[in-house]
Amino acid sequence: MPRYVVGNWKMHTLRDEAVSLAEGVARGIRDLDPAEVVVGVAPPFPFLEAVGRAIAGSAVLLVAQDLHPEAQGAFTGAVSGPMLASLGVERVLVGHSERRSLFGEDDACVAAKLRGALAAGLDPILCVGERLAEREAGRQEAVVAAQLDAAFADLDPAARARLLVAYEPVWAIGTGVTATPEQAGAMHAFIRSHLGPAAPPILYGGSVKPKNASDLAATPGIDGFLVGGASLDADSFLAIVEGCRAAPRSE
Ligand code: 13P
């Protein structure tokens, strides 16, 4: 099974910056075997098409940051799965903690988006993770289990096989505080046991940097990364990709 490293650019970059960042990533992974590491970039919506052109012919996957659950309709400002698919998007983030906390997305909304993505032929990256107060109260596993249960309810095995899960503890996102390999490894093991034998690959996200990528990637159960801030610079993103590729596999 390959590892995965996906850069979530969030609401950063202007058009030309997005294109040159994408070109830098595509150039940097020219010699990388996608059977070892699958690399993706998730630019802002307006730049998906230009970034898609910049990575055409490379192994870089085009990923979107969000979608609306419905295929079309009177939803001013929203972007649907079929629109993304028509731009060549292959995967889409669903349930990122910033969507949950800043845009009021609850588990039902996340589940609807997951189904909208699957129906449009987009493979979802389901994001889960607890807040600091929930971890301090010892509730991190219960919180993540509830997020997983809401999203996975009624998904058939074929749909499950198309997912990636990203564990992103909210307290580690954009804070410079990374989960330790032990904390991340423990949660990944919990997620894997909760989802059972057909559990999808599980990525870690939250202040992943070139300096901590190797240790995290060498941790049993961590199948790759969802990278925020450090994905905005091609060199630091590529260093994380290389740290992931070179880390010993635990299986
Ligand atoms: P940072 O890497 O900036 O902490 O962001 C993580 C994240 O939210 C990726 O989706």
PDB file of C-alpha atoms and ligand atoms in Angstrom:
ATOM      1  CA  MET A   1       0.000   0.000   0.000  1.00  0.00           C
ATOM      2  CA  PRO A   2       1.418   3.427  -0.872  1.00  0.00           C
ATOM      3  CA  ARG A   3       1.733   6.203   1.653  1.00  0.00           C
ATOM      4  CA  TYR A   4      -0.053   9.481   0.998  1.00  0.00           C
ATOM      5  CA  VAL A   5       1.092  13.075   1.431  1.00  0.00           C
ATOM      6  CA  VAL A   6      -1.485  15.756   0.625  1.00  0.00           C
ATOM      7  CA  GLY A   7      -0.932  19.497   0.888  1.00  0.00           C
ATOM      8  CA  ASN A   8      -3.959  21.474   2.051  1.00  0.00           C
ATOM      9  CA  TRP A   9      -3.273  25.022   0.950  1.00  0.00           C
ATOM     10  CA  LYS A  10      -6.367  26.340   2.769  1.00  0.00           C
ATOM     11  CA  MET A  11      -7.170  29.982   1.858  1.00  0.00           C
ATOM     12  CA  HIS A  12      -3.621  30.782   0.763  1.00  0.00           C
ATOM     13  CA  THR A  13      -1.912  31.655  -2.527  1.00  0.00           C
ATOM     14  CA  LEU A  14      -2.899  33.892  -5.411  1.00  0.00           C
ATOM     15  CA  ARG A  15      -3.212  32.443  -8.887  1.00  0.00           C
ATOM     16  CA  ASP A  16       0.411  32.733 -10.018  1.00  0.00           C
ATOM     17  CA  GLU A  17       1.730  31.518  -6.666  1.00  0.00           C
ATOM     18  CA  ALA A  18      -0.570  28.517  -6.833  1.00  0.00           C
ATOM     19  CA  VAL A  19       0.626  27.622 -10.310  1.00  0.00           C
ATOM     20  CA  SER A  20       4.312  27.923  -9.476  1.00  0.00           C
ATOM     21  CA  LEU A  21       3.880  25.979  -6.226  1.00  0.00           C
ATOM     22  CA  ALA A  22       2.119  23.209  -8.161  1.00  0.00           C
ATOM     23  CA  GLU A  23       4.854  23.217 -10.825  1.00  0.00           C
ATOM     24  CA  GLY A  24       7.487  22.954  -8.094  1.00  0.00           C
ATOM     25  CA  VAL A  25       5.744  19.984  -6.507  1.00  0.00           C
ATOM     26  CA  ALA A  26       5.290  18.235  -9.867  1.00  0.00           C
ATOM     27  CA  ARG A  27       8.968  18.804 -10.726  1.00  0.00           C
ATOM     28  CA  GLY A  28      10.086  17.600  -7.314  1.00  0.00           C
ATOM     29  CA  ILE A  29       8.286  14.269  -7.494  1.00  0.00           C
ATOM     30  CA  ARG A  30       9.258  13.433 -11.082  1.00  0.00           C
ATOM     31  CA  ASP A  31      11.338  10.467  -9.950  1.00  0.00           C
ATOM     32  CA  LEU A  32       9.065   9.346  -7.123  1.00  0.00           C
ATOM     33  CA  ASP A  33       7.275   6.040  -7.572  1.00  0.00           C
ATOM     34  CA  PRO A  34       3.544   6.554  -6.829  1.00  0.00           C
ATOM     35  CA  ALA A  35       3.488   2.980  -5.574  1.00  0.00           C
ATOM     36  CA  GLU A  36       5.639   4.315  -2.699  1.00  0.00           C
ATOM     37  CA  VAL A  37       4.047   7.709  -2.016  1.00  0.00           C
ATOM     38  CA  VAL A  38       0.974   9.281  -3.604  1.00  0.00           C
ATOM     39  CA  VAL A  39       1.275  13.079  -3.523  1.00  0.00           C
ATOM     40  CA  GLY A  40      -1.682  15.443  -3.761  1.00  0.00           C
ATOM     41  CA  VAL A  41      -2.312  19.177  -3.620  1.00  0.00           C
ATOM     42  CA  ALA A  42      -5.521  20.892  -2.521  1.00  0.00           C
ATOM     43  CA  PRO A  43      -5.522  24.480  -3.824  1.00  0.00           C
ATOM     44  CA  PRO A  44      -8.322  26.999  -3.315  1.00  0.00           C
ATOM     45  CA  PHE A  45     -11.332  26.474  -5.606  1.00  0.00           C
ATOM     46  CA  PRO A  46     -10.587  29.306  -8.074  1.00  0.00           C
ATOM     47  CA  PHE A  47      -7.163  27.862  -8.891  1.00  0.00           C
ATOM     48  CA  LEU A  48      -8.105  24.215  -9.334  1.00  0.00           C
ATOM     49  CA  GLU A  49      -8.194  24.415 -13.095  1.00  0.00           C
ATOM     50  CA  ALA A  50      -4.886  26.297 -13.439  1.00  0.00           C
ATOM     51  CA  VAL A  51      -3.213  23.969 -10.935  1.00  0.00           C
ATOM     52  CA  GLY A  52      -4.667  20.991 -12.803  1.00  0.00           C
ATOM     53  CA  ARG A  53      -2.967  22.254 -15.953  1.00  0.00           C
ATOM     54  CA  ALA A  54       0.298  22.827 -14.082  1.00  0.00           C
ATOM     55  CA  ILE A  55       0.404  19.229 -12.813  1.00  0.00           C
ATOM     56  CA  ALA A  56      -0.941  17.588 -15.981  1.00  0.00           C
ATOM     57  CA  GLY A  57       1.201  14.636 -16.980  1.00  0.00           C
ATOM     58  CA  SER A  58       2.688  14.343 -13.468  1.00  0.00           C
ATOM     59  CA  ALA A  59       1.681  11.938 -10.713  1.00  0.00           C
ATOM     60  CA  VAL A  60       0.357  14.771  -8.498  1.00  0.00           C
ATOM     61  CA  LEU A  61      -3.285  14.266  -7.539  1.00  0.00           C
ATOM     62  CA  LEU A  62      -5.669  17.198  -7.740  1.00  0.00           C
ATOM     63  CA  VAL A  63      -7.616  17.471  -4.474  1.00  0.00           C
ATOM     64  CA  ALA A  64     -10.365  19.907  -3.463  1.00  0.00           C
ATOM     65  CA  GLN A  65     -10.792  21.297   0.053  1.00  0.00           C
ATOM     66  CA  ASP A  66     -14.571  20.994   0.342  1.00  0.00           C
ATOM     67  CA  LEU A  67     -17.778  20.498  -1.620  1.00  0.00           C
ATOM     68  CA  HIS A  68     -21.513  21.006  -1.279  1.00  0.00           C
ATOM     69  CA  PRO A  69     -23.491  17.797  -0.692  1.00  0.00           C
ATOM     70  CA  GLU A  70     -25.929  18.439  -3.551  1.00  0.00           C
ATOM     71  CA  ALA A  71     -25.021  17.955  -7.202  1.00  0.00           C
ATOM     72  CA  GLN A  72     -26.596  21.269  -8.247  1.00  0.00           C
ATOM     73  CA  GLY A  73     -29.202  23.786  -7.169  1.00  0.00           C
ATOM     74  CA  ALA A  74     -29.883  27.199  -5.706  1.00  0.00           C
ATOM     75  CA  PHE A  75     -26.940  27.297  -3.283  1.00  0.00           C
ATOM     76  CA  THR A  76     -25.267  30.620  -3.960  1.00  0.00           C
ATOM     77  CA  GLY A  77     -21.516  30.500  -3.569  1.00  0.00           C
ATOM     78  CA  ALA A  78     -21.312  26.728  -3.202  1.00  0.00           C
ATOM     79  CA  VAL A  79     -19.348  24.247  -5.343  1.00  0.00           C
ATOM     80  CA  SER A  80     -20.642  20.765  -6.122  1.00  0.00           C
ATOM     81  CA  GLY A  81     -18.915  17.424  -6.535  1.00  0.00           C
ATOM     82  CA  PRO A  82     -19.750  17.134 -10.247  1.00  0.00           C
ATOM     83  CA  MET A  83     -18.277  20.618 -10.830  1.00  0.00           C
ATOM     84  CA  LEU A  84     -15.049  19.516  -9.150  1.00  0.00           C
ATOM     85  CA  ALA A  85     -14.973  16.251 -11.075  1.00  0.00           C
ATOM     86  CA  SER A  86     -15.402  18.178 -14.331  1.00  0.00           C
ATOM     87  CA  LEU A  87     -12.158  20.030 -13.504  1.00  0.00           C
ATOM     88  CA  GLY A  88     -10.228  16.792 -13.059  1.00  0.00           C
ATOM     89  CA  VAL A  89     -10.374  16.735  -9.248  1.00  0.00           C
ATOM     90  CA  GLU A  90      -9.883  13.186  -7.957  1.00  0.00           C
ATOM     91  CA  ARG A  91     -10.161  13.525  -4.178  1.00  0.00           C
ATOM     92  CA  VAL A  92     -11.846  15.945  -1.808  1.00  0.00           C
ATOM     93  CA  LEU A  93     -11.407  16.794   1.885  1.00  0.00           C
ATOM     94  CA  VAL A  94     -14.565  16.312   3.897  1.00  0.00           C
ATOM     95  CA  GLY A  95     -15.124  17.419   7.476  1.00  0.00           C
ATOM     96  CA  HIS A  96     -11.920  19.368   8.003  1.00  0.00           C
ATOM     97  CA  SER A  97     -11.948  20.772  11.537  1.00  0.00           C
ATOM     98  CA  GLU A  98     -11.970  24.335  10.172  1.00  0.00           C
ATOM     99  CA  ARG A  99     -15.166  23.512   8.275  1.00  0.00           C
ATOM    100  CA  ARG A 100     -16.627  21.936  11.419  1.00  0.00           C
ATOM    101  CA  SER A 101     -15.698  24.761  13.795  1.00  0.00           C
ATOM    102  CA  LEU A 102     -15.727  27.901  11.621  1.00  0.00           C
ATOM    103  CA  PHE A 103     -18.504  26.984   9.199  1.00  0.00           C
ATOM    104  CA  GLY A 104     -20.776  25.064  11.551  1.00  0.00           C
ATOM    105  CA  GLU A 105     -20.593  21.684   9.817  1.00  0.00           C
ATOM    106  CA  ASP A 106     -21.988  18.961  12.061  1.00  0.00           C
ATOM    107  CA  ASP A 107     -21.652  15.196  11.636  1.00  0.00           C
ATOM    108  CA  ALA A 108     -24.837  15.017   9.532  1.00  0.00           C
ATOM    109  CA  CYS A 109     -23.493  17.649   7.147  1.00  0.00           C
ATOM    110  CA  VAL A 110     -20.158  15.840   6.908  1.00  0.00           C
ATOM    111  CA  ALA A 111     -21.937  12.546   6.169  1.00  0.00           C
ATOM    112  CA  ALA A 112     -24.006  14.227   3.436  1.00  0.00           C
ATOM    113  CA  LYS A 113     -20.877  15.712   1.868  1.00  0.00           C
ATOM    114  CA  LEU A 114     -19.179  12.325   1.963  1.00  0.00           C
ATOM    115  CA  ARG A 115     -22.062  10.809   0.034  1.00  0.00           C
ATOM    116  CA  GLY A 116     -22.127  13.740  -2.387  1.00  0.00           C
ATOM    117  CA  ALA A 117     -18.443  13.216  -3.083  1.00  0.00           C
ATOM    118  CA  LEU A 118     -18.814   9.488  -3.659  1.00  0.00           C
ATOM    119  CA  ALA A 119     -21.795  10.033  -5.954  1.00  0.00           C
ATOM    120  CA  ALA A 120     -19.739  12.467  -8.036  1.00  0.00           C
ATOM    121  CA  GLY A 121     -16.897   9.962  -8.396  1.00  0.00           C
ATOM    122  CA  LEU A 122     -14.606  11.828  -5.988  1.00  0.00           C
ATOM    123  CA  ASP A 123     -12.699   9.811  -3.389  1.00  0.00           C
ATOM    124  CA  PRO A 124     -13.081  11.484   0.024  1.00  0.00           C
ATOM    125  CA  ILE A 125     -10.458  12.241   2.634  1.00  0.00           C
ATOM    126  CA  LEU A 126     -12.518  12.207   5.820  1.00  0.00           C
ATOM    127  CA  CYS A 127     -11.006  14.420   8.529  1.00  0.00           C
ATOM    128  CA  VAL A 128     -11.583  13.643  12.195  1.00  0.00           C
ATOM    129  CA  GLY A 129     -10.014  14.873  15.413  1.00  0.00           C
ATOM    130  CA  GLU A 130     -10.635  16.075  18.927  1.00  0.00           C
ATOM    131  CA  ARG A 131     -10.240  19.521  20.471  1.00  0.00           C
ATOM    132  CA  LEU A 132      -7.837  20.259  23.285  1.00  0.00           C
ATOM    133  CA  ALA A 133     -10.528  20.300  25.993  1.00  0.00           C
ATOM    134  CA  GLU A 134     -11.799  16.928  24.791  1.00  0.00           C
ATOM    135  CA  ARG A 135      -8.316  15.409  25.015  1.00  0.00           C
ATOM    136  CA  GLU A 136      -7.766  16.956  28.440  1.00  0.00           C
ATOM    137  CA  ALA A 137     -11.008  15.347  29.556  1.00  0.00           C
ATOM    138  CA  GLY A 138      -9.801  11.993  28.209  1.00  0.00           C
ATOM    139  CA  ARG A 139     -12.590  11.964  25.626  1.00  0.00           C
ATOM    140  CA  GLN A 140     -10.488  11.910  22.442  1.00  0.00           C
ATOM    141  CA  GLU A 141     -11.373   8.350  21.465  1.00  0.00           C
ATOM    142  CA  ALA A 142     -15.097   8.851  22.103  1.00  0.00           C
ATOM    143  CA  VAL A 143     -15.108  12.040  20.028  1.00  0.00           C
ATOM    144  CA  VAL A 144     -13.276  10.474  17.090  1.00  0.00           C
ATOM    145  CA  ALA A 145     -15.413   7.317  17.286  1.00  0.00           C
ATOM    146  CA  ALA A 146     -18.588   9.412  17.055  1.00  0.00           C
ATOM    147  CA  GLN A 147     -17.222  11.308  14.036  1.00  0.00           C
ATOM    148  CA  LEU A 148     -16.283   8.042  12.331  1.00  0.00           C
ATOM    149  CA  ASP A 149     -19.593   6.357  13.118  1.00  0.00           C
ATOM    150  CA  ALA A 150     -21.604   9.254  11.707  1.00  0.00           C
ATOM    151  CA  ALA A 151     -19.574   9.313   8.512  1.00  0.00           C
ATOM    152  CA  PHE A 152     -19.269   5.568   7.940  1.00  0.00           C
ATOM    153  CA  ALA A 153     -22.874   4.641   8.758  1.00  0.00           C
ATOM    154  CA  ASP A 154     -24.379   2.691   5.841  1.00  0.00           C
ATOM    155  CA  LEU A 155     -21.298   2.979   3.628  1.00  0.00           C
ATOM    156  CA  ASP A 156     -20.931  -0.204   1.619  1.00  0.00           C
ATOM    157  CA  PRO A 157     -17.516  -1.888   1.341  1.00  0.00           C
ATOM    158  CA  ALA A 158     -16.918  -0.514  -2.165  1.00  0.00           C
ATOM    159  CA  ALA A 159     -17.451   3.044  -0.887  1.00  0.00           C
ATOM    160  CA  ARG A 160     -15.283   2.443   2.189  1.00  0.00           C
ATOM    161  CA  ALA A 161     -12.461   1.270  -0.022  1.00  0.00           C
ATOM    162  CA  ARG A 162     -12.389   4.691  -1.721  1.00  0.00           C
ATOM    163  CA  LEU A 163     -11.831   6.657   1.502  1.00  0.00           C
ATOM    164  CA  LEU A 164      -8.790   7.938   3.264  1.00  0.00           C
ATOM    165  CA  VAL A 165      -9.126   9.038   6.891  1.00  0.00           C
ATOM    166  CA  ALA A 166      -7.068  11.962   8.195  1.00  0.00           C
ATOM    167  CA  TYR A 167      -6.623  12.213  11.958  1.00  0.00           C
ATOM    168  CA  GLU A 168      -6.081  15.881  12.704  1.00  0.00           C
ATOM    169  CA  PRO A 169      -6.156  16.736  16.402  1.00  0.00           C
ATOM    170  CA  VAL A 170      -7.529  20.291  16.448  1.00  0.00           C
ATOM    171  CA  TRP A 171      -4.991  21.397  19.073  1.00  0.00           C
ATOM    172  CA  ALA A 172      -2.145  20.516  16.685  1.00  0.00           C
ATOM    173  CA  ILE A 173      -3.443  22.360  13.615  1.00  0.00           C
ATOM    174  CA  GLY A 174      -1.529  25.518  12.792  1.00  0.00           C
ATOM    175  CA  THR A 175      -0.229  25.719  16.344  1.00  0.00           C
ATOM    176  CA  GLY A 176       3.270  24.332  15.892  1.00  0.00           C
ATOM    177  CA  VAL A 177       2.353  21.745  18.525  1.00  0.00           C
ATOM    178  CA  THR A 178       2.577  18.321  16.903  1.00  0.00           C
ATOM    179  CA  ALA A 179       1.051  15.202  18.357  1.00  0.00           C
ATOM    180  CA  THR A 180       3.913  13.024  19.518  1.00  0.00           C
ATOM    181  CA  PRO A 181       4.446   9.845  17.519  1.00  0.00           C
ATOM    182  CA  GLU A 182       3.037   7.996  20.561  1.00  0.00           C
ATOM    183  CA  GLN A 183      -0.133  10.123  20.698  1.00  0.00           C
ATOM    184  CA  ALA A 184      -0.700   9.906  16.952  1.00  0.00           C
ATOM    185  CA  GLY A 185       0.169   6.217  16.824  1.00  0.00           C
ATOM    186  CA  ALA A 186      -2.250   5.443  19.653  1.00  0.00           C
ATOM    187  CA  MET A 187      -5.103   7.248  17.933  1.00  0.00           C
ATOM    188  CA  HIS A 188      -4.351   5.652  14.573  1.00  0.00           C
ATOM    189  CA  ALA A 189      -4.423   2.232  16.228  1.00  0.00           C
ATOM    190  CA  PHE A 190      -7.736   3.118  17.857  1.00  0.00           C
ATOM    191  CA  ILE A 191      -9.227   4.283  14.534  1.00  0.00           C
ATOM    192  CA  ARG A 192      -8.008   1.146  12.796  1.00  0.00           C
ATOM    193  CA  SER A 193      -9.484  -1.147  15.431  1.00  0.00           C
ATOM    194  CA  HIS A 194     -12.735   0.849  15.466  1.00  0.00           C
ATOM    195  CA  LEU A 195     -13.150   0.550  11.678  1.00  0.00           C
ATOM    196  CA  GLY A 196     -12.132  -3.094  11.549  1.00  0.00           C
ATOM    197  CA  PRO A 197     -10.131  -5.138   9.071  1.00  0.00           C
ATOM    198  CA  ALA A 198     -11.138  -3.074   6.007  1.00  0.00           C
ATOM    199  CA  ALA A 199     -10.006   0.201   7.615  1.00  0.00           C
ATOM    200  CA  PRO A 200      -8.753   2.684   5.006  1.00  0.00           C
ATOM    201  CA  PRO A 201      -5.288   4.258   5.113  1.00  0.00           C
ATOM    202  CA  ILE A 202      -5.039   6.780   7.957  1.00  0.00           C
ATOM    203  CA  LEU A 203      -3.073  10.013   7.517  1.00  0.00           C
ATOM    204  CA  TYR A 204      -1.910  12.306  10.303  1.00  0.00           C
ATOM    205  CA  GLY A 205      -2.296  16.090  10.129  1.00  0.00           C
ATOM    206  CA  GLY A 206      -1.322  18.857  12.523  1.00  0.00           C
ATOM    207  CA  SER A 207       1.925  20.850  12.345  1.00  0.00           C
ATOM    208  CA  VAL A 208       3.707  18.281  10.184  1.00  0.00           C
ATOM    209  CA  LYS A 209       7.076  19.798   9.235  1.00  0.00           C
ATOM    210  CA  PRO A 210      10.230  18.473   7.550  1.00  0.00           C
ATOM    211  CA  LYS A 211      11.819  18.053  10.993  1.00  0.00           C
ATOM    212  CA  ASN A 212       9.132  15.775  12.438  1.00  0.00           C
ATOM    213  CA  ALA A 213       7.929  13.966   9.305  1.00  0.00           C
ATOM    214  CA  SER A 214      10.390  11.062   9.480  1.00  0.00           C
ATOM    215  CA  ASP A 215       9.618  10.136  13.087  1.00  0.00           C
ATOM    216  CA  LEU A 216       5.881  10.346  12.518  1.00  0.00           C
ATOM    217  CA  ALA A 217       6.088   8.383   9.258  1.00  0.00           C
ATOM    218  CA  ALA A 218       8.063   5.642  10.979  1.00  0.00           C
ATOM    219  CA  THR A 219       5.312   5.261  13.590  1.00  0.00           C
ATOM    220  CA  PRO A 220       3.233   2.109  13.133  1.00  0.00           C
ATOM    221  CA  GLY A 221      -0.203   2.896  11.735  1.00  0.00           C
ATOM    222  CA  ILE A 222       0.623   6.294  10.222  1.00  0.00           C
ATOM    223  CA  ASP A 223       0.074   5.946   6.470  1.00  0.00           C
ATOM    224  CA  GLY A 224       0.976   9.485   5.458  1.00  0.00           C
ATOM    225  CA  PHE A 225       0.214  13.131   6.095  1.00  0.00           C
ATOM    226  CA  LEU A 226      -2.222  15.946   5.485  1.00  0.00           C
ATOM    227  CA  VAL A 227      -0.007  19.020   5.578  1.00  0.00           C
ATOM    228  CA  GLY A 228      -1.157  22.611   6.026  1.00  0.00           C
ATOM    229  CA  GLY A 229       1.372  25.427   6.510  1.00  0.00           C
ATOM    230  CA  ALA A 230       4.428  23.455   5.401  1.00  0.00           C
ATOM    231  CA  SER A 231       2.755  22.601   2.075  1.00  0.00           C
ATOM    232  CA  LEU A 232       2.875  26.245   0.970  1.00  0.00           C
ATOM    233  CA  ASP A 233       6.579  26.024   0.193  1.00  0.00           C
ATOM    234  CA  ALA A 234       7.570  23.424  -2.410  1.00  0.00           C
ATOM    235  CA  ASP A 235      10.899  22.637  -0.742  1.00  0.00           C
ATOM    236  CA  SER A 236       9.435  22.016   2.699  1.00  0.00           C
ATOM    237  CA  PHE A 237       6.545  20.004   1.262  1.00  0.00           C
ATOM    238  CA  LEU A 238       8.936  17.904  -0.820  1.00  0.00           C
ATOM    239  CA  ALA A 239      11.133  17.349   2.246  1.00  0.00           C
ATOM    240  CA  ILE A 240       8.072  15.948   4.036  1.00  0.00           C
ATOM    241  CA  VAL A 241       7.315  13.723   1.044  1.00  0.00           C
ATOM    242  CA  GLU A 242      10.892  12.428   1.130  1.00  0.00           C
ATOM    243  CA  GLY A 243      10.759  11.921   4.916  1.00  0.00           C
ATOM    244  CA  CYS A 244       7.657   9.860   4.412  1.00  0.00           C
ATOM    245  CA  ARG A 245       9.127   7.834   1.546  1.00  0.00           C
ATOM    246  CA  ALA A 246      12.356   7.053   3.351  1.00  0.00           C
ATOM    247  CA  ALA A 247      10.814   6.126   6.711  1.00  0.00           C
ATOM    248  CA  PRO A 248      10.968   2.446   7.534  1.00  0.00           C
ATOM    249  CA  ARG A 249       7.655   0.661   7.122  1.00  0.00           C
ATOM    250  CA  SER A 250       6.312  -0.881  10.241  1.00  0.00           C
ATOM    251  CA  GLU A 251       4.155  -3.599   8.663  1.00  0.00           C
TER     252      GLU A 251
HETATM  253  P1  13P B   1      -0.927  22.654   9.723  1.00  0.00           P
HETATM  254  O1  13P B   1       0.007  21.666   9.047  1.00  0.00           O
HETATM  255  O2  13P B   1      -0.704  24.053   9.279  1.00  0.00           O
HETATM  256  O3  13P B   1      -0.947  22.465  11.207  1.00  0.00           O
HETATM  257  O4  13P B   1      -2.415  22.293   9.189  1.00  0.00           O
HETATM  258  C1  13P B   1      -2.859  20.976   9.265  1.00  0.00           C
HETATM  259  C2  13P B   1      -4.128  20.863   8.525  1.00  0.00           C
HETATM  260  O5  13P B   1      -5.160  21.359   8.953  1.00  0.00           O
HETATM  261  C3  13P B   1      -4.114  20.163   7.234  1.00  0.00           C
HETATM  262  O6  13P B   1      -5.399  19.948   6.762  1.00  0.00           O
END
